[in-house]
XYZ file of N, CA and C in Angstrom:
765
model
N 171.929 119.447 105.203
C 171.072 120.513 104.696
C 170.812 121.536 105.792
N 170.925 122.984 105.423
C 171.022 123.824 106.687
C 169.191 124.026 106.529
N 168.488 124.142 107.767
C 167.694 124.498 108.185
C 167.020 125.919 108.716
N 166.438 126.484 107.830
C 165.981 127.849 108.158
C 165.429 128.413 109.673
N 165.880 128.216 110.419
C 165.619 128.844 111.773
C 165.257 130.188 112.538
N 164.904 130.757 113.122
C 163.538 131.833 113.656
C 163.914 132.583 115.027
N 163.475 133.758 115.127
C 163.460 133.780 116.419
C 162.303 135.477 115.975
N 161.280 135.306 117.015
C 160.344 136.251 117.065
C 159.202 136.539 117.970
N 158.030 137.179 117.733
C 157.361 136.550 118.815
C 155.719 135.988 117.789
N 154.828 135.047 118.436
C 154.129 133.953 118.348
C 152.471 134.401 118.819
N 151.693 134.840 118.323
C 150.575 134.886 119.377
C 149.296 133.971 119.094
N 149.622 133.273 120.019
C 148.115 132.238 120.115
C 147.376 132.852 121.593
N 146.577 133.647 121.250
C 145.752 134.079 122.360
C 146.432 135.222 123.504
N 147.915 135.300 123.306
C 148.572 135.967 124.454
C 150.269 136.330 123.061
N 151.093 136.925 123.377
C 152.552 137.004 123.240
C 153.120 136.384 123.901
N 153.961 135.478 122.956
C 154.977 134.370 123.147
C 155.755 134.935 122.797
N 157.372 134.799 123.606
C 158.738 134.728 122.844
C 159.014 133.414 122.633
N 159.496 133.204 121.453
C 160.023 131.835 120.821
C 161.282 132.090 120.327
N 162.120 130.912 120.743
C 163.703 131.404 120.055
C 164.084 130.093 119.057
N 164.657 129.814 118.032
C 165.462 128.229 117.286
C 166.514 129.237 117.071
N 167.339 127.785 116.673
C 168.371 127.857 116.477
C 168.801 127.864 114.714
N 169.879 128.069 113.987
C 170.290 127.993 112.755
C 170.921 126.501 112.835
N 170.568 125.873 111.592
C 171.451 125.071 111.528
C 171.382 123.630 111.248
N 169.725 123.220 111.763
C 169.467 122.061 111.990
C 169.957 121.282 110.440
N 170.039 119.799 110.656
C 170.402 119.079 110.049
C 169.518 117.811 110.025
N 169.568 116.984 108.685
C 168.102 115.859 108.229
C 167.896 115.015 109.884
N 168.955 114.506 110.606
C 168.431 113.519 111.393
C 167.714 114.588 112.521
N 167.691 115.575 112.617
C 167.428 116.391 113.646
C 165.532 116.954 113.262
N 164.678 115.719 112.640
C 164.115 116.087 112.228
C 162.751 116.179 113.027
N 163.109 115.512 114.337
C 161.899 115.022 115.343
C 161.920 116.740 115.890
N 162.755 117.333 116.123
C 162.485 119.249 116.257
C 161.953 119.609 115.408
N 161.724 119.588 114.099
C 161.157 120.372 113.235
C 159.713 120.794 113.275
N 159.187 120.011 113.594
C 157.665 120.286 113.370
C 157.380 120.793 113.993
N 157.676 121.060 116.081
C 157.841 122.209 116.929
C 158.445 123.729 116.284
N 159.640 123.685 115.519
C 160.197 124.204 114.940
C 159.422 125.410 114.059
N 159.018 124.835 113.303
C 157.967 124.964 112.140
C 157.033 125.979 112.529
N 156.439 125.982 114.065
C 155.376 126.744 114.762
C 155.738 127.742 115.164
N 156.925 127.986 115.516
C 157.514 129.024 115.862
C 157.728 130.545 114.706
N 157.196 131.799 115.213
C 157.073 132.654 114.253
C 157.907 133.928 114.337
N 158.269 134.473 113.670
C 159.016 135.782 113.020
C 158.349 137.080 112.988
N 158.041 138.521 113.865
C 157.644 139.395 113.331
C 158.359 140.594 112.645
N 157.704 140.594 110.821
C 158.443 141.947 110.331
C 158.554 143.166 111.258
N 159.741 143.393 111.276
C 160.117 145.187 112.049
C 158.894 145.949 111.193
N 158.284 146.725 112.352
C 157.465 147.727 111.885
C 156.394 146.834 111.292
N 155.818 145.844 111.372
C 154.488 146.027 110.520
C 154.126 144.499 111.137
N 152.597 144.169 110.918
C 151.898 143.239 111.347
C 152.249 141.968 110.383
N 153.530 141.721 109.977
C 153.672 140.508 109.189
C 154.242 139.273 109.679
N 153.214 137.888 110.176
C 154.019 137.192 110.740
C 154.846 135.839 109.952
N 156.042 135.425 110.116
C 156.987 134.700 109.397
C 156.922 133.252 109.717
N 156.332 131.942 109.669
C 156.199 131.129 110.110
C 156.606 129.882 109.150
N 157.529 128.960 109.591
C 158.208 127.915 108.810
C 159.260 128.510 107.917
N 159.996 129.400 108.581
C 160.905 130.261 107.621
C 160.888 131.012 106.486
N 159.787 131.061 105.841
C 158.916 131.961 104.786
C 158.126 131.974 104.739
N 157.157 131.542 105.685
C 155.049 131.520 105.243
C 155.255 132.943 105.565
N 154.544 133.901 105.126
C 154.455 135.193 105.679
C 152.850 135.380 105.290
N 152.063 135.658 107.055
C 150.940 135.541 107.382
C 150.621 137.350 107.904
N 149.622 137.802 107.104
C 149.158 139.315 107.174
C 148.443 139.615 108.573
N 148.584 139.297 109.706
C 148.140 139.973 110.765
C 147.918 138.475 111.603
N 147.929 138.547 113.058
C 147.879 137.356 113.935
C 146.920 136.504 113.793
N 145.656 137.376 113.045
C 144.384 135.935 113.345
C 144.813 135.320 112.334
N 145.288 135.533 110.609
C 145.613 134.963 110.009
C 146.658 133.733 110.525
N 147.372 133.988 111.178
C 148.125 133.474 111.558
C 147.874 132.217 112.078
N 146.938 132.628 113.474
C 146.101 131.270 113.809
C 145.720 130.906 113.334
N 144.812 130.917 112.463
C 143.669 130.366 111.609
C 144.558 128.845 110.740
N 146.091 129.531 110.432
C 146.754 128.664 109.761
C 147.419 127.682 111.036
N 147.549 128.151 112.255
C 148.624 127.254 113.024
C 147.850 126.083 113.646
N 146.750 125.585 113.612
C 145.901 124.319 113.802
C 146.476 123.048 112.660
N 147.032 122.387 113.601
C 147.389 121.404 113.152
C 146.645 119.962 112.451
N 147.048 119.427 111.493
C 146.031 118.705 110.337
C 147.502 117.419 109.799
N 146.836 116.421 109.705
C 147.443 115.518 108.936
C 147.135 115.448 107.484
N 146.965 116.104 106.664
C 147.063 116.784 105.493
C 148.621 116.016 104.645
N 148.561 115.449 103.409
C 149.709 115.042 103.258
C 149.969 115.849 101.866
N 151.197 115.825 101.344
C 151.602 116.262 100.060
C 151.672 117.781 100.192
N 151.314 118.012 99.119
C 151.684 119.865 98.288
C 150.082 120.101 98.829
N 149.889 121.363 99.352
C 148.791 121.813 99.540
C 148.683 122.794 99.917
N 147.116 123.838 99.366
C 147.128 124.800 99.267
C 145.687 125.121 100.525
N 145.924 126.962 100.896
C 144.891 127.164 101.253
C 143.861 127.132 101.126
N 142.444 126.555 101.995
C 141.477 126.525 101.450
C 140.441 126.595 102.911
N 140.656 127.918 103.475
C 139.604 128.279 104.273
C 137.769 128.161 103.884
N 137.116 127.305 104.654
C 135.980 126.947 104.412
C 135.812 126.341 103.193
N 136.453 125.836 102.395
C 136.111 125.159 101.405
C 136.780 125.741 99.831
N 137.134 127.131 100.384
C 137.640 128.294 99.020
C 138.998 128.019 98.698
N 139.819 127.766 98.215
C 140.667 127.915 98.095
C 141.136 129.008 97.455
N 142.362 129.039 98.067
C 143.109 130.611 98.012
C 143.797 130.706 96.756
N 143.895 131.345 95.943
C 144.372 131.555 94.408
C 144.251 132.686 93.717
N 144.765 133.116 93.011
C 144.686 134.124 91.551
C 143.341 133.772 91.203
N 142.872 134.652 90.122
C 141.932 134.668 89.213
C 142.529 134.189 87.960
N 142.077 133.834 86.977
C 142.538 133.818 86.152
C 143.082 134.664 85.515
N 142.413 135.843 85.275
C 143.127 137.080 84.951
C 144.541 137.466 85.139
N 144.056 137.370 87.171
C 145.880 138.101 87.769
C 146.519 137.036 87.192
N 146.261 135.875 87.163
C 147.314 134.918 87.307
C 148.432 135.125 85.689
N 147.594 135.447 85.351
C 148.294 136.199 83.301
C 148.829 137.430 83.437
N 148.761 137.741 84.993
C 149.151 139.483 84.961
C 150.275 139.641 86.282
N 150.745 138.833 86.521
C 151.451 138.775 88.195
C 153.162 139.876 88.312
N 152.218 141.319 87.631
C 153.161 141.998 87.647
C 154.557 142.348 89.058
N 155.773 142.438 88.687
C 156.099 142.981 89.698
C 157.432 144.057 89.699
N 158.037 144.624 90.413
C 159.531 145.244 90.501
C 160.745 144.672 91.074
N 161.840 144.982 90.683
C 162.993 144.492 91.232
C 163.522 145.962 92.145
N 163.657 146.231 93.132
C 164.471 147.266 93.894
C 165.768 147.686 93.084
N 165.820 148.306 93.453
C 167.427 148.801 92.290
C 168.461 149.305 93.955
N 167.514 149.359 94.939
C 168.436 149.244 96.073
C 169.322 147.631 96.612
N 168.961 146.871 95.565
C 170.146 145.762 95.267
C 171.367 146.158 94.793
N 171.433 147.286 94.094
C 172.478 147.573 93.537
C 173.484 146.330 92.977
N 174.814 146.506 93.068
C 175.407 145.720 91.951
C 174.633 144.367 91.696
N 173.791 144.046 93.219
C 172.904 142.353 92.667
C 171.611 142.858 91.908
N 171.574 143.604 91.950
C 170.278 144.135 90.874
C 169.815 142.854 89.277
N 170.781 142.900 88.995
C 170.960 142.248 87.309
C 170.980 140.249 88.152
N 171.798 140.491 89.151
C 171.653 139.060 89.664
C 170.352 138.240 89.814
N 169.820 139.386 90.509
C 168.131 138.899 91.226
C 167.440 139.222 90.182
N 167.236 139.684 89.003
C 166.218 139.928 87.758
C 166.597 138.495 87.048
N 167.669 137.929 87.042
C 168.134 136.903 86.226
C 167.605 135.433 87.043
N 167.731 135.493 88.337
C 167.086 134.745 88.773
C 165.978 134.596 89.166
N 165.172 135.582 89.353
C 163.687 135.818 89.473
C 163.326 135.411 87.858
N 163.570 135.427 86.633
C 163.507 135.071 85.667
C 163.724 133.400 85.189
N 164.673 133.185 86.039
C 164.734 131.506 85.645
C 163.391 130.773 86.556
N 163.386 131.659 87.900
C 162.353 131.040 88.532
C 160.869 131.070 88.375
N 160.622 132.100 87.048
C 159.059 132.417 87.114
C 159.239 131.421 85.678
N 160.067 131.346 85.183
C 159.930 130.431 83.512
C 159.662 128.681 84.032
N 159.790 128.276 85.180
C 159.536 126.972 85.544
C 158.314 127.067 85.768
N 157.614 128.004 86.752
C 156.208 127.758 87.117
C 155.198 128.043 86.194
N 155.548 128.843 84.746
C 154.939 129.223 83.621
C 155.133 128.296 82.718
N 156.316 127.386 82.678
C 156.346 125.717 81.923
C 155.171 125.053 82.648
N 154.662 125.256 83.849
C 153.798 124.449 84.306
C 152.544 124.413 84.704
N 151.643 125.982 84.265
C 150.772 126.127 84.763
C 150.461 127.508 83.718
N 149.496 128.214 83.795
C 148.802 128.973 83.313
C 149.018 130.349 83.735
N 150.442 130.916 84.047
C 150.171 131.811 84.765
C 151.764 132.958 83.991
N 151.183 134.137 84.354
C 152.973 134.828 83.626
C 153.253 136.100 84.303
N 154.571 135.922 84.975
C 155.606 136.779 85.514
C 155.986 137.798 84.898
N 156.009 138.807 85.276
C 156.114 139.964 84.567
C 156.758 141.532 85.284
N 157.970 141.390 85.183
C 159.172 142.573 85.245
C 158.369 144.060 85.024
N 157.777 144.384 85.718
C 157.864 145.918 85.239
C 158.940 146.693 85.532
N 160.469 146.499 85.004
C 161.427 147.500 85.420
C 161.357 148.683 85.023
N 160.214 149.401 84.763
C 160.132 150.845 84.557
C 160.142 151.415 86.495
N 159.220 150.767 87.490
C 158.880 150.986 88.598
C 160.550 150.778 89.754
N 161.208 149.412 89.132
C 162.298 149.679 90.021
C 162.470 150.542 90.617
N 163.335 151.605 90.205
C 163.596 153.155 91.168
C 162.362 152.939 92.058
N 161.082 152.838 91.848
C 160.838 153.075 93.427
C 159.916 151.820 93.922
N 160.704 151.014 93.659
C 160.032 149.382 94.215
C 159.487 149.643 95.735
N 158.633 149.835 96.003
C 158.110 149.412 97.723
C 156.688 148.829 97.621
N 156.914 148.534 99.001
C 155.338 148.021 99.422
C 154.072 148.832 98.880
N 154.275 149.934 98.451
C 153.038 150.782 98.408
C 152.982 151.242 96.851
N 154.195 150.406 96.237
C 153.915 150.651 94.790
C 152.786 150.284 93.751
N 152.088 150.964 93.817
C 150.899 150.679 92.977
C 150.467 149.794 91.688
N 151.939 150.144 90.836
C 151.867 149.631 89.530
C 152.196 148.725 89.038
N 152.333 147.515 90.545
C 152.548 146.244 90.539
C 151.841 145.402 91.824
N 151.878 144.190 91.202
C 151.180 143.186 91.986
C 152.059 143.078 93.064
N 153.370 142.543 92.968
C 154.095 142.429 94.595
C 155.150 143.091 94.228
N 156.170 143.428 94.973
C 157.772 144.247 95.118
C 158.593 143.271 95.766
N 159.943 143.258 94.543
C 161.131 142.335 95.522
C 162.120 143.252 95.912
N 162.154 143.421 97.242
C 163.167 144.034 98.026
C 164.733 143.409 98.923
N 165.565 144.102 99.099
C 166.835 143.286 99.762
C 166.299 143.590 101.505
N 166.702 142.392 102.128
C 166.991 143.106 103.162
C 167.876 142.269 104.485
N 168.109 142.761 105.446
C 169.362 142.357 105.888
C 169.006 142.207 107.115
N 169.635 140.982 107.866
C 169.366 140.582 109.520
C 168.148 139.695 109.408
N 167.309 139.477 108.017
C 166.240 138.772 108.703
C 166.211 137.397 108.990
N 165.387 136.981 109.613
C 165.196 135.308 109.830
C 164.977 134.073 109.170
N 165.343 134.931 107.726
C 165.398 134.032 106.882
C 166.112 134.241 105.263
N 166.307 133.471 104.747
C 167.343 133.428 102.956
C 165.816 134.680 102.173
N 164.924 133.938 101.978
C 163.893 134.665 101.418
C 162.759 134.358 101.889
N 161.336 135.307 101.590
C 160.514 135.110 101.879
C 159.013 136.031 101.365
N 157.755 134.997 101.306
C 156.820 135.501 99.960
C 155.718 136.014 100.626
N 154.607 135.409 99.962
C 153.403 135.925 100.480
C 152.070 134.644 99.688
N 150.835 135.227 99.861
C 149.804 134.658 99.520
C 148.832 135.254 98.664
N 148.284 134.753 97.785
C 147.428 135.542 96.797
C 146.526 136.637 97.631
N 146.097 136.095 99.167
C 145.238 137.036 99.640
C 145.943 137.919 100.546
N 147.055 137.491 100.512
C 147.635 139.459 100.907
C 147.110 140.190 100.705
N 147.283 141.612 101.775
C 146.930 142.993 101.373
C 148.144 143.409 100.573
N 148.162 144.374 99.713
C 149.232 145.285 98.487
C 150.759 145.009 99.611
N 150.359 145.832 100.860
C 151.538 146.704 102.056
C 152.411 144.850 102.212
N 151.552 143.689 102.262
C 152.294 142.542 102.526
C 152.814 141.335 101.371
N 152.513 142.567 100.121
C 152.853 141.685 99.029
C 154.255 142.020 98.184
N 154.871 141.211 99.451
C 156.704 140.966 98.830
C 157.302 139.711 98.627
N 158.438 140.040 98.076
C 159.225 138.778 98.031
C 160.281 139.546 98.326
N 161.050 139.237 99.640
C 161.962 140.414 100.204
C 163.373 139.012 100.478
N 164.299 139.686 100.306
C 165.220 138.409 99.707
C 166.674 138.812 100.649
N 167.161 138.336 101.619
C 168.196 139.287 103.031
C 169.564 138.382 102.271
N 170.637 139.449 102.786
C 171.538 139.370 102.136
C 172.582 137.899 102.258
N 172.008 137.121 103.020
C 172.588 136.001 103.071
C 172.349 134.914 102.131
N 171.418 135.041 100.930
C 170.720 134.191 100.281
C 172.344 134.726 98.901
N 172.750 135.339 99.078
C 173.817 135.779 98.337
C 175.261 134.953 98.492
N 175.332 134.745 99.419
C 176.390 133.741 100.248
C 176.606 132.121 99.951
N 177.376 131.793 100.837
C 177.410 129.959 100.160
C 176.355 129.685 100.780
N 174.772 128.860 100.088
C 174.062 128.291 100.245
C 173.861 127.117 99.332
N 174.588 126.653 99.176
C 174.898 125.523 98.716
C 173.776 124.245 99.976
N 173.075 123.425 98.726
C 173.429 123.136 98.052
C 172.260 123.604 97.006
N 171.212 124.784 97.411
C 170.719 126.062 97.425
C 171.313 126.662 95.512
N 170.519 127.342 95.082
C 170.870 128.758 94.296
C 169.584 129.662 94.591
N 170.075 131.197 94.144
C 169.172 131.628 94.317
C 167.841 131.988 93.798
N 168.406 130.996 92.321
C 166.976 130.578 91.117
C 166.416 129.753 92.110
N 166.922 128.633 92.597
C 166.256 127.520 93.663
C 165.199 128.197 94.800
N 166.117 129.226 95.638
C 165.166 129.819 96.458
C 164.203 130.370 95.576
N 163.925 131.366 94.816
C 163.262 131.872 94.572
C 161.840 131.229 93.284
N 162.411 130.296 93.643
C 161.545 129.196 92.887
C 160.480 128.630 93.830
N 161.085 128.220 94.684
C 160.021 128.130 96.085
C 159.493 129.296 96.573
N 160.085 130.879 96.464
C 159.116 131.380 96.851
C 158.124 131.893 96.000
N 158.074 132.050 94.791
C 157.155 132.111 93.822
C 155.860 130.837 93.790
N 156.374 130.023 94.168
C 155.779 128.897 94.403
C 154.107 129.049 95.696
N 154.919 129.983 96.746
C 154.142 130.837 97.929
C 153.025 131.555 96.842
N 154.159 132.859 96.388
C 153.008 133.501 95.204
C 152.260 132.864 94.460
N 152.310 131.533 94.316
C 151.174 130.996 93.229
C 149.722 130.489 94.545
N 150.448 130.268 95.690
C 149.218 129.748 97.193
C 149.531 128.535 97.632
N 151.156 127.887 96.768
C 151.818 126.311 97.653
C 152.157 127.256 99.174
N 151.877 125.742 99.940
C 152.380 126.164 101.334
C 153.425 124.772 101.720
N 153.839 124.771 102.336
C 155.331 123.850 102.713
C 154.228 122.135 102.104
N 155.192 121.172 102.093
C 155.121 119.783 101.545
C 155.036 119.324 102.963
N 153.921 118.511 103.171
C 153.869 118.196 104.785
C 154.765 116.747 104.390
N 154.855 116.280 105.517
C 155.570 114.854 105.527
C 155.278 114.019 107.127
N 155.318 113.028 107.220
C 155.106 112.131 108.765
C 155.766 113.335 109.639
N 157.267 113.698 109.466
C 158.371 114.584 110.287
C 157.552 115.679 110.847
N 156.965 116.570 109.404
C 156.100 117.543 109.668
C 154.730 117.517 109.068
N 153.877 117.440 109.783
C 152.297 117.587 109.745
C 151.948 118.619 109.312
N 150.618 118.391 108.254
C 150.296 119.742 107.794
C 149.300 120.451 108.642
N 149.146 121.541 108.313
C 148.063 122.466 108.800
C 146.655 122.431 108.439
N 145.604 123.211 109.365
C 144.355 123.236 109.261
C 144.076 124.386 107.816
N 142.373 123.889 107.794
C 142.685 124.989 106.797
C 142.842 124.877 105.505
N 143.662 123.643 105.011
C 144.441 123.592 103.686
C 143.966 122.299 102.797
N 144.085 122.354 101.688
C 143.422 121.292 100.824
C 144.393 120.453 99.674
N 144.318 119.516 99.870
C 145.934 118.740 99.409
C 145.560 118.553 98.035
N 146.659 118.516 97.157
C 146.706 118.317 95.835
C 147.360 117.537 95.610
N 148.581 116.465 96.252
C 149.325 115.370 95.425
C 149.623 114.676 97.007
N 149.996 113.571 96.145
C 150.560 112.483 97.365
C 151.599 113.140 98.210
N 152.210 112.660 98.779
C 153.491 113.103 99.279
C 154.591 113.101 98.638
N 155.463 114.030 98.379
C 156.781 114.258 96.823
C 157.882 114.415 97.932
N 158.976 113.829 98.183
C 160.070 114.638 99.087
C 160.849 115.007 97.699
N 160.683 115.033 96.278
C 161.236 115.560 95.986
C 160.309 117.284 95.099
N 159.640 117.625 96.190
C 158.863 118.542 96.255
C 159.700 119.664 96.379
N 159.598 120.971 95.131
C 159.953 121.839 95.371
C 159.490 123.101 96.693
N 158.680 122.429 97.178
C 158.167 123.498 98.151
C 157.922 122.291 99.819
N 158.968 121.811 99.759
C 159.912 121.199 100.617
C 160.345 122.115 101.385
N 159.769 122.171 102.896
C 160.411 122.985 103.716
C 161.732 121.907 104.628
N 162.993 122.493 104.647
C 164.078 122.043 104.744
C 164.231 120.847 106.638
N 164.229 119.507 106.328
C 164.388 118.817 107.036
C 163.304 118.079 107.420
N 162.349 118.054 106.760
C 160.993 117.755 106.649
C 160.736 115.996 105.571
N 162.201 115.644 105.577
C 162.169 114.797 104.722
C 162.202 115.022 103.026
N 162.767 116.427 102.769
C 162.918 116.592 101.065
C 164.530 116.152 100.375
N 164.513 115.381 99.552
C 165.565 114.933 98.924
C 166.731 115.574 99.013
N 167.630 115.652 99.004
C 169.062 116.384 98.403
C 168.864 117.301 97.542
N 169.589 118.735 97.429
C 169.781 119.120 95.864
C 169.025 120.660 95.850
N 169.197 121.365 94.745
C 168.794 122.508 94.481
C 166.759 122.312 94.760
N 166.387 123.809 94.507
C 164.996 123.566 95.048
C 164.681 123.704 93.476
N 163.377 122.817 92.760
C 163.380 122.694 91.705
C 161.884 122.131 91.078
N 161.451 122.597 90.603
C 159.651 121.743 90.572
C 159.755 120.000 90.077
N 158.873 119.104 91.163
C 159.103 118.008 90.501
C 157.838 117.661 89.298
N 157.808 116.190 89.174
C 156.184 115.966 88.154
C 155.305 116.459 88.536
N 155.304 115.973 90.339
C 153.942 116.518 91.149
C 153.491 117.661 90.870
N 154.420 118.392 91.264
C 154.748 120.117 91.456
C 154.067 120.468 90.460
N 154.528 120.282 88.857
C 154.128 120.856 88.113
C 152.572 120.139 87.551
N 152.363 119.282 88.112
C 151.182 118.805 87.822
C 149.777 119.530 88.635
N 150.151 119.623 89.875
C 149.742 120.558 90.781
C 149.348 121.966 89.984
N 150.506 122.365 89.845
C 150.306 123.918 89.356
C 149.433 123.941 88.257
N 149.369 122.914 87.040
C 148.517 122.684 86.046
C 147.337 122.883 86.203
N 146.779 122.375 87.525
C 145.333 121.526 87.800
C 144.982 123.170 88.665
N 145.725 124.090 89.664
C 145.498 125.177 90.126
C 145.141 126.387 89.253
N 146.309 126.073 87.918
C 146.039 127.506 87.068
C 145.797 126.457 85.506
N 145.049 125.952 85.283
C 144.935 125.355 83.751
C 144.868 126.327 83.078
């Protein structure tokens, strides 16, 4: 299983350069959880990338999440006791755009952003919603949607989401052109199933390998066959895919 790997800079109190490597593989799993800490900054903007898709809105956020917790299973944010989530409302309204600067993958990524929002809506209370009138001008600053999925290229990772408490400017699902490629054993309904998964407020499936974070409030035992299985962390074989947990989880978050 290829392992989503990083290179960016890190700030706990000062600027760190941190470098990984691509590539890692299941027995290589005693690196991961070092791994895991290591962070990504978006070009141009205060967005930091941590565990290969957490995408954290400015550095304190950042810290706040990088305190380490033996936390087990699927679990979500829950600073001081709140947990981080939709309203009920948004959660019936989680409008968004597809970029049309995908070009010929345009129809690709609507089809799979579609298989991937119909699993988490089999399982929970919540509905995905295409505004392709906005395409033509999908960005960060598009108003007439909840988040924007954009292409983009060179980054440090297949794809990557956000958190209900994003600001608008950090609410993407920005998807780099390698998630297009053999990712086997991967699709890109799979990825984007996990990162919608982000958009609902799952954060990675901790496991013994990798420890969870501070901060966060657990909802199921431990699943390795957890769709929000960060890669080498002990998650099963196979496409990324919601299990019982998963969707039991999502039930009990958005009834």
């Amino acid at each position: 299983m290829r392992a989503i790997c990083f290179t960016g800079v890190l700030l706990l109190g000062g600027a760190v350069l941190v470098t990984s490597c691509a590539g890692a593989e299941p027995e290589e799993t005693a690196t991961v959880s070092s791994q895991r800490l290591e962070a990504y900054r978006e070009p141009d903007s205060e967005v930091y990338v941590v565990e290969g898709d957490l995408a954290f809105d400015g550095a304190s956020a950042l810290r706040a999440y990088l305190e380490p917790s033996e936390g087990p299973g699927l679990v979500v944010g829950c600073p001081e006791g709140v947990i981080v989530k939709w309203t009920p409302s948004e959660a019936r309204d989680l409008r968004y755009c597809v970029s049309t600067a995908f070009g010929a993958r345009h129809a690709v990524v609507v089809n799979a952003l579609n298989q991937a929002a119909a699993a988490w809506e089999a399982a929970a209370n919540v509905d995905f919603l295409h505004a392709s009138s906005f395409d033509g001008a999908c960005t960060a600053s598009q108003a007439g949607v909840i988040f924007d999925v954009r292409p983009v290229n060179g980054a440090a990772y297949y794809a990557r989401a956000f958190f209900p408490n994003a600001a608008r400017s950090a609410r993407n699902v920005l998807i780099d052109t390698t998630a297009f490629g053999s990712i086997a054993p991967y699709t890109l309904a799979g990825l984007l199933r996990h990162e919608l998964g982000h958009v609902l407020a799952f954060l990675h499936e901790s496991s013994a390998t990798c420890p969870g974070q501070a901060n966060t409030c657990p909802l199921t035992d431990p699943d390795p066959a957890s769709v929000m299985h960060y890669p080498g962390c002990g998650r099963i074989a196979g496409d990324l895919v919601l299990s019982r947990l998963d969707a039991q989880a999502a039930g009990f978050l958005y009834p």
